[in-house]
Short mmCIF file of C-alpha atoms in Angstrom, two decimals:
data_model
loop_
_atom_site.label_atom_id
_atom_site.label_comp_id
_atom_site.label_asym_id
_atom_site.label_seq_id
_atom_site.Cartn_x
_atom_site.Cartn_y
_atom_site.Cartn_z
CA UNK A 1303 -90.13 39.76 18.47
CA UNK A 1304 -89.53 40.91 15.06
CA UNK A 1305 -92.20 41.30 12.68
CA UNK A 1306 -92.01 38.97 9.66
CA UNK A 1307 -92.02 41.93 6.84
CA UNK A 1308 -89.83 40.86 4.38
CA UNK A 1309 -92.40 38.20 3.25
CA UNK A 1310 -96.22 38.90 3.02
CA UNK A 1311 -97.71 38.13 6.52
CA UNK A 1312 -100.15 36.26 4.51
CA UNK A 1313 -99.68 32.65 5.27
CA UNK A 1314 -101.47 31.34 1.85
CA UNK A 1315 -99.73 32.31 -1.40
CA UNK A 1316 -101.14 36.02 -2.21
CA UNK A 1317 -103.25 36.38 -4.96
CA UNK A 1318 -102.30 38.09 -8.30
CA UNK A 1319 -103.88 41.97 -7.17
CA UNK A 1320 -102.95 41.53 -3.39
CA UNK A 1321 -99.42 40.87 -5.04
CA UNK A 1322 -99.66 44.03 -7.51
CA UNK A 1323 -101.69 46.05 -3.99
CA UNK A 1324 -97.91 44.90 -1.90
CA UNK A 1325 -95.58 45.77 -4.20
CA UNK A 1326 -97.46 49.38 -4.86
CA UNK A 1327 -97.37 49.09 -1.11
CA UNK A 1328 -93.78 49.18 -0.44
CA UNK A 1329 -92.99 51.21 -4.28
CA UNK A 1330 -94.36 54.03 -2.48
CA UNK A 1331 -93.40 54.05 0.99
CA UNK A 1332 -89.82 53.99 -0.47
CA UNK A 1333 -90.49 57.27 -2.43
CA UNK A 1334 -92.08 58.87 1.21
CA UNK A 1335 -89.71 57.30 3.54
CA UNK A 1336 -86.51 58.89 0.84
CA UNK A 1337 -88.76 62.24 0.28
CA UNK A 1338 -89.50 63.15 4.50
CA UNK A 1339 -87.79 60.35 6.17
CA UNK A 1340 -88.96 57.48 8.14
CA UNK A 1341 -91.07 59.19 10.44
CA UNK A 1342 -93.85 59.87 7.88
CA UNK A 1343 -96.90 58.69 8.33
CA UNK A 1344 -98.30 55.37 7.12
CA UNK A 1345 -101.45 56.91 5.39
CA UNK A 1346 -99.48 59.24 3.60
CA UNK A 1347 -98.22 56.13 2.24
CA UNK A 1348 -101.67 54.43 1.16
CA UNK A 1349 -102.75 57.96 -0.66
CA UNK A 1350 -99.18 57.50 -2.46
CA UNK A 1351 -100.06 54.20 -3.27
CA UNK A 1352 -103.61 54.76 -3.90
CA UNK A 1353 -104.94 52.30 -1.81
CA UNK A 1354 -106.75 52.38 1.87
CA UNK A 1355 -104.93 52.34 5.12
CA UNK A 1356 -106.44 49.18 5.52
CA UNK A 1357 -104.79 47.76 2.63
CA UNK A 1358 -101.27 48.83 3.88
CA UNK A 1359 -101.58 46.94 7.47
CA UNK A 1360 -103.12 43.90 5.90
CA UNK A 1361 -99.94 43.38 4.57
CA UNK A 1362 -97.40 45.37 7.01
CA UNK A 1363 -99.48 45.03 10.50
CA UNK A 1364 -97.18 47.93 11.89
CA UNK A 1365 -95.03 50.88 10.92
CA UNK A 1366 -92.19 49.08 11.59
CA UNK A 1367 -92.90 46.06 9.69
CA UNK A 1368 -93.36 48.51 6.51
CA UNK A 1369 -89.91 50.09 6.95
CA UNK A 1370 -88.08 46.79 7.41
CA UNK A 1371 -89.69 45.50 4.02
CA UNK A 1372 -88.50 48.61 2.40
CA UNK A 1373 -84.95 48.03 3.56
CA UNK A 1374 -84.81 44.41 3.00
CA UNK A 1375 -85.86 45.21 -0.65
CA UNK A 1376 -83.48 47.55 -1.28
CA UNK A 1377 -80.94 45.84 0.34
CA UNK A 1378 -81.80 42.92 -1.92
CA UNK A 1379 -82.23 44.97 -5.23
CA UNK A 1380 -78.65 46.59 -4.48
CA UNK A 1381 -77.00 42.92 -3.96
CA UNK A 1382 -78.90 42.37 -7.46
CA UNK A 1383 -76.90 45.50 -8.54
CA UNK A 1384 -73.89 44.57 -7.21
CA UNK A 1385 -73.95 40.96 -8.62
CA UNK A 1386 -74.71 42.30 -11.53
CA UNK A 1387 -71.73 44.64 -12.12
CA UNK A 1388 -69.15 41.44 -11.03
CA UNK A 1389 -70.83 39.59 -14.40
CA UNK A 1390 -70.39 42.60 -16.40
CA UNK A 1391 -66.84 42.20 -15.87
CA UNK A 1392 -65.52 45.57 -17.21
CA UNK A 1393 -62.85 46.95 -19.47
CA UNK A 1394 -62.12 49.69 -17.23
CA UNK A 1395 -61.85 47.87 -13.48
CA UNK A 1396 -61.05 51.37 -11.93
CA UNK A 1397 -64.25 53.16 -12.83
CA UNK A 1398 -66.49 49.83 -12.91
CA UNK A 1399 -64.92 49.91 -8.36
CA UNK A 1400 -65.06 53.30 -7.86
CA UNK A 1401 -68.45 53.64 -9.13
CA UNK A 1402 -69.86 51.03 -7.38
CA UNK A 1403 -68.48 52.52 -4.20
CA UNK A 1404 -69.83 55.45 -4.86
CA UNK A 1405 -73.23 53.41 -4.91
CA UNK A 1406 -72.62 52.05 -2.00
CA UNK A 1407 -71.92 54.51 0.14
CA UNK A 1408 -75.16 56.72 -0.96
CA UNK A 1409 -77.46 53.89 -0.01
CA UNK A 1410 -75.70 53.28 3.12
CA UNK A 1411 -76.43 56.59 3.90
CA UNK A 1412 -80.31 55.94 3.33
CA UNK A 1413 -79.85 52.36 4.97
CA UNK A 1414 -79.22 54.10 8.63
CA UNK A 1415 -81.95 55.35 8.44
CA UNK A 1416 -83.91 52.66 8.25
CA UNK A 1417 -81.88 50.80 10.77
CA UNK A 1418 -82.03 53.56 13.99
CA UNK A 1419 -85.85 53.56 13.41
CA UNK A 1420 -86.09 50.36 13.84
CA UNK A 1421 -83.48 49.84 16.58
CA UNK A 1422 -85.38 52.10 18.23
CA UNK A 1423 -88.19 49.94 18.27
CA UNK A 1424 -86.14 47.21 19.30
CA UNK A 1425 -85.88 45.38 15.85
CA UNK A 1426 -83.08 43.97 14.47
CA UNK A 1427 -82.74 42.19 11.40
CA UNK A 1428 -79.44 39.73 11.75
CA UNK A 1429 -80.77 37.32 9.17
CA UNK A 1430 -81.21 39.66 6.20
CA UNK A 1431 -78.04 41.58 7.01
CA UNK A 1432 -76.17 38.19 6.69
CA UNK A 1433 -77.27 37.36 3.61
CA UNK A 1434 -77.32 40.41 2.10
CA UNK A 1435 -74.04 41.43 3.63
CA UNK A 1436 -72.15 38.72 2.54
CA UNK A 1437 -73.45 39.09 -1.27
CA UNK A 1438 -72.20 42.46 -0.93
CA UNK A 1439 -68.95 41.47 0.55
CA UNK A 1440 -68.28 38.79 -2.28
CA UNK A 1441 -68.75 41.23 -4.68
CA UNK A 1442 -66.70 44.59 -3.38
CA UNK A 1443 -63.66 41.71 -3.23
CA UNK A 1444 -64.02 40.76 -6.81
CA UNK A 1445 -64.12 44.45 -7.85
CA UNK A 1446 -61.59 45.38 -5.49
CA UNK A 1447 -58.76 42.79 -6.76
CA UNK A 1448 -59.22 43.72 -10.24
CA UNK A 1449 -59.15 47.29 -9.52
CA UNK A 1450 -56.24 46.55 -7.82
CA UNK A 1451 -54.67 44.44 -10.90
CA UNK A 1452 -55.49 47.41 -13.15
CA UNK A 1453 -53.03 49.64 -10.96
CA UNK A 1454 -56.50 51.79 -10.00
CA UNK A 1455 -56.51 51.24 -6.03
CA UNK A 1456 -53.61 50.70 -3.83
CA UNK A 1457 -52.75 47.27 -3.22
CA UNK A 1458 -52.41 47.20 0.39
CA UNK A 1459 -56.11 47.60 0.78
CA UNK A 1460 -58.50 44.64 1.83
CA UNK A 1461 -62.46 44.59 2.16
CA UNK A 1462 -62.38 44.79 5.56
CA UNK A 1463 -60.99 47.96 5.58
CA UNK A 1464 -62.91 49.25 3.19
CA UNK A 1465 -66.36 49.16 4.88
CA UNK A 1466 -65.28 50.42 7.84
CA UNK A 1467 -64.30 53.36 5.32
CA UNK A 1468 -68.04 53.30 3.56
CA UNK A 1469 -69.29 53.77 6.93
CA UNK A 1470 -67.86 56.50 8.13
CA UNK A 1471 -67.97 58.32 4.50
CA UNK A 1472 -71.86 57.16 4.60
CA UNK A 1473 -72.22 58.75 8.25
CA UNK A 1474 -70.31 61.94 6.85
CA UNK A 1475 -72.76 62.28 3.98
CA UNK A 1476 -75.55 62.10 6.70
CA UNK A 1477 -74.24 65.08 8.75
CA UNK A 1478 -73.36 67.06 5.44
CA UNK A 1479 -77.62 66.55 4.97
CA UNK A 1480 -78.83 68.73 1.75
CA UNK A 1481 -75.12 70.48 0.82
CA UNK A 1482 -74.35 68.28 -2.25
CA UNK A 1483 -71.15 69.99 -2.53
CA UNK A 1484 -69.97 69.13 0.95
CA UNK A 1485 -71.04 65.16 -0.04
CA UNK A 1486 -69.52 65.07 -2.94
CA UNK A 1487 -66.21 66.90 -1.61
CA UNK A 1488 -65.82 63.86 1.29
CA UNK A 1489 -66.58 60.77 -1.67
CA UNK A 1490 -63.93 62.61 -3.67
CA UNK A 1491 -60.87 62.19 -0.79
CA UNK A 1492 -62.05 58.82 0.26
CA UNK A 1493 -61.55 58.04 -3.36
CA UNK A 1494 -58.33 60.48 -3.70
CA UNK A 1495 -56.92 57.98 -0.89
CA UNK A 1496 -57.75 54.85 -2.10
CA UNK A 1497 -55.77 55.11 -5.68
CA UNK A 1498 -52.12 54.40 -5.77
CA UNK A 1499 -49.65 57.06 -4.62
CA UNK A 1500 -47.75 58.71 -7.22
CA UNK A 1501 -44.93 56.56 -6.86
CA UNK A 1502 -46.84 53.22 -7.15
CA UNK A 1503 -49.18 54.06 -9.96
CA UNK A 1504 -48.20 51.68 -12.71
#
């Protein structure tokens, strides 16, 4: 059964320090869980938050439940992100697409993570990755089609075929680990063959 993590496990509304106490909570188990990966310890967490260990599980009863909050949140804040770059609605489509891409496919990389440590533990989050994922999608097609309208991306592209691209430039960024260079190399041909060829470039 999947722990209900996203949401305080409090069944009463929390009050205003337990809210401050939860959002320390998951603040810092981002920066631990990004600084030595998900299998750090949950009271390395509480000394980064500066609360007890007791004060973590009241409001994450396991390990797991802590690292699906994280995700969901930062799922949820990068949705924010995303929504937020659609309303923008910038002058330069190109760089306003290939930026966000470039977004994208760093947090996916952190996102797997997250997910294989809790597939391992048999969770899965379809709900969240619905939601979220379909934000996300609405989004990358707005940004897409004016890219594409600006003559910045070739036109024969579609969404779908695009995240199946983020992944596997997401997984490649995983296996290239600590060697910047390497990352920033494979970003730069994914985005090398999105743009128009020479011949189509308006």
């Amino acid at each position: 059964m999947t722990p209900a993590a996203a949401e305080p496990t409090e069944s009463k509304p929390l009050r205003a320090d337990a809210r401050r106490n939860r959002a320390r909570v998951l603040e810092a188990a981002e920066s631990v869980f990004a600084a030595k990966g998900t299998g750090a310890p949950t009271e390395e967490v509480a000394r980064a938050a500066g609360v007890g260990i007791g004060t973590v599980f009241r409001h994450f009863p396991t390990k797991e439940a802590l690292l699906e909050a994280v995700l969901v949140a930062r799922l949820h804040r990068f949705a924010d992100e995303a929504e937020a770059v659609v309303a923008a609605d910038s002058a330069d489509p190109g760089a306003a697409f290939f930026t966000f891409l470039g977004g994208w496919i760093e947090m996916s990389s952190a996102k797997n993570a997250y997910f294989e440590a809790l597939t391992a533990a048999g969770i899965t989050l379809p709900k969240a990755k619905s939601e979220i994922g379909g934000r996300l999608l609405g989004a990358l097609g707005v940004l897409l089609s004016r890219a594409q309208a600006a003559g910045a991306v070739r036109e024969d592209l579609v969404p779908g075929e695009l995240i199946t691209i983020i992944i596997g430039v997401a997984k490649a960024a995983e296996y290239a680990g600590p060697d910047a260079r390497l990352r920033d190399r494979a970003v730069t041909i994914l985005f090398d063959g999105l743009r128009p060829l020479a011949g189509e470039r308006r």
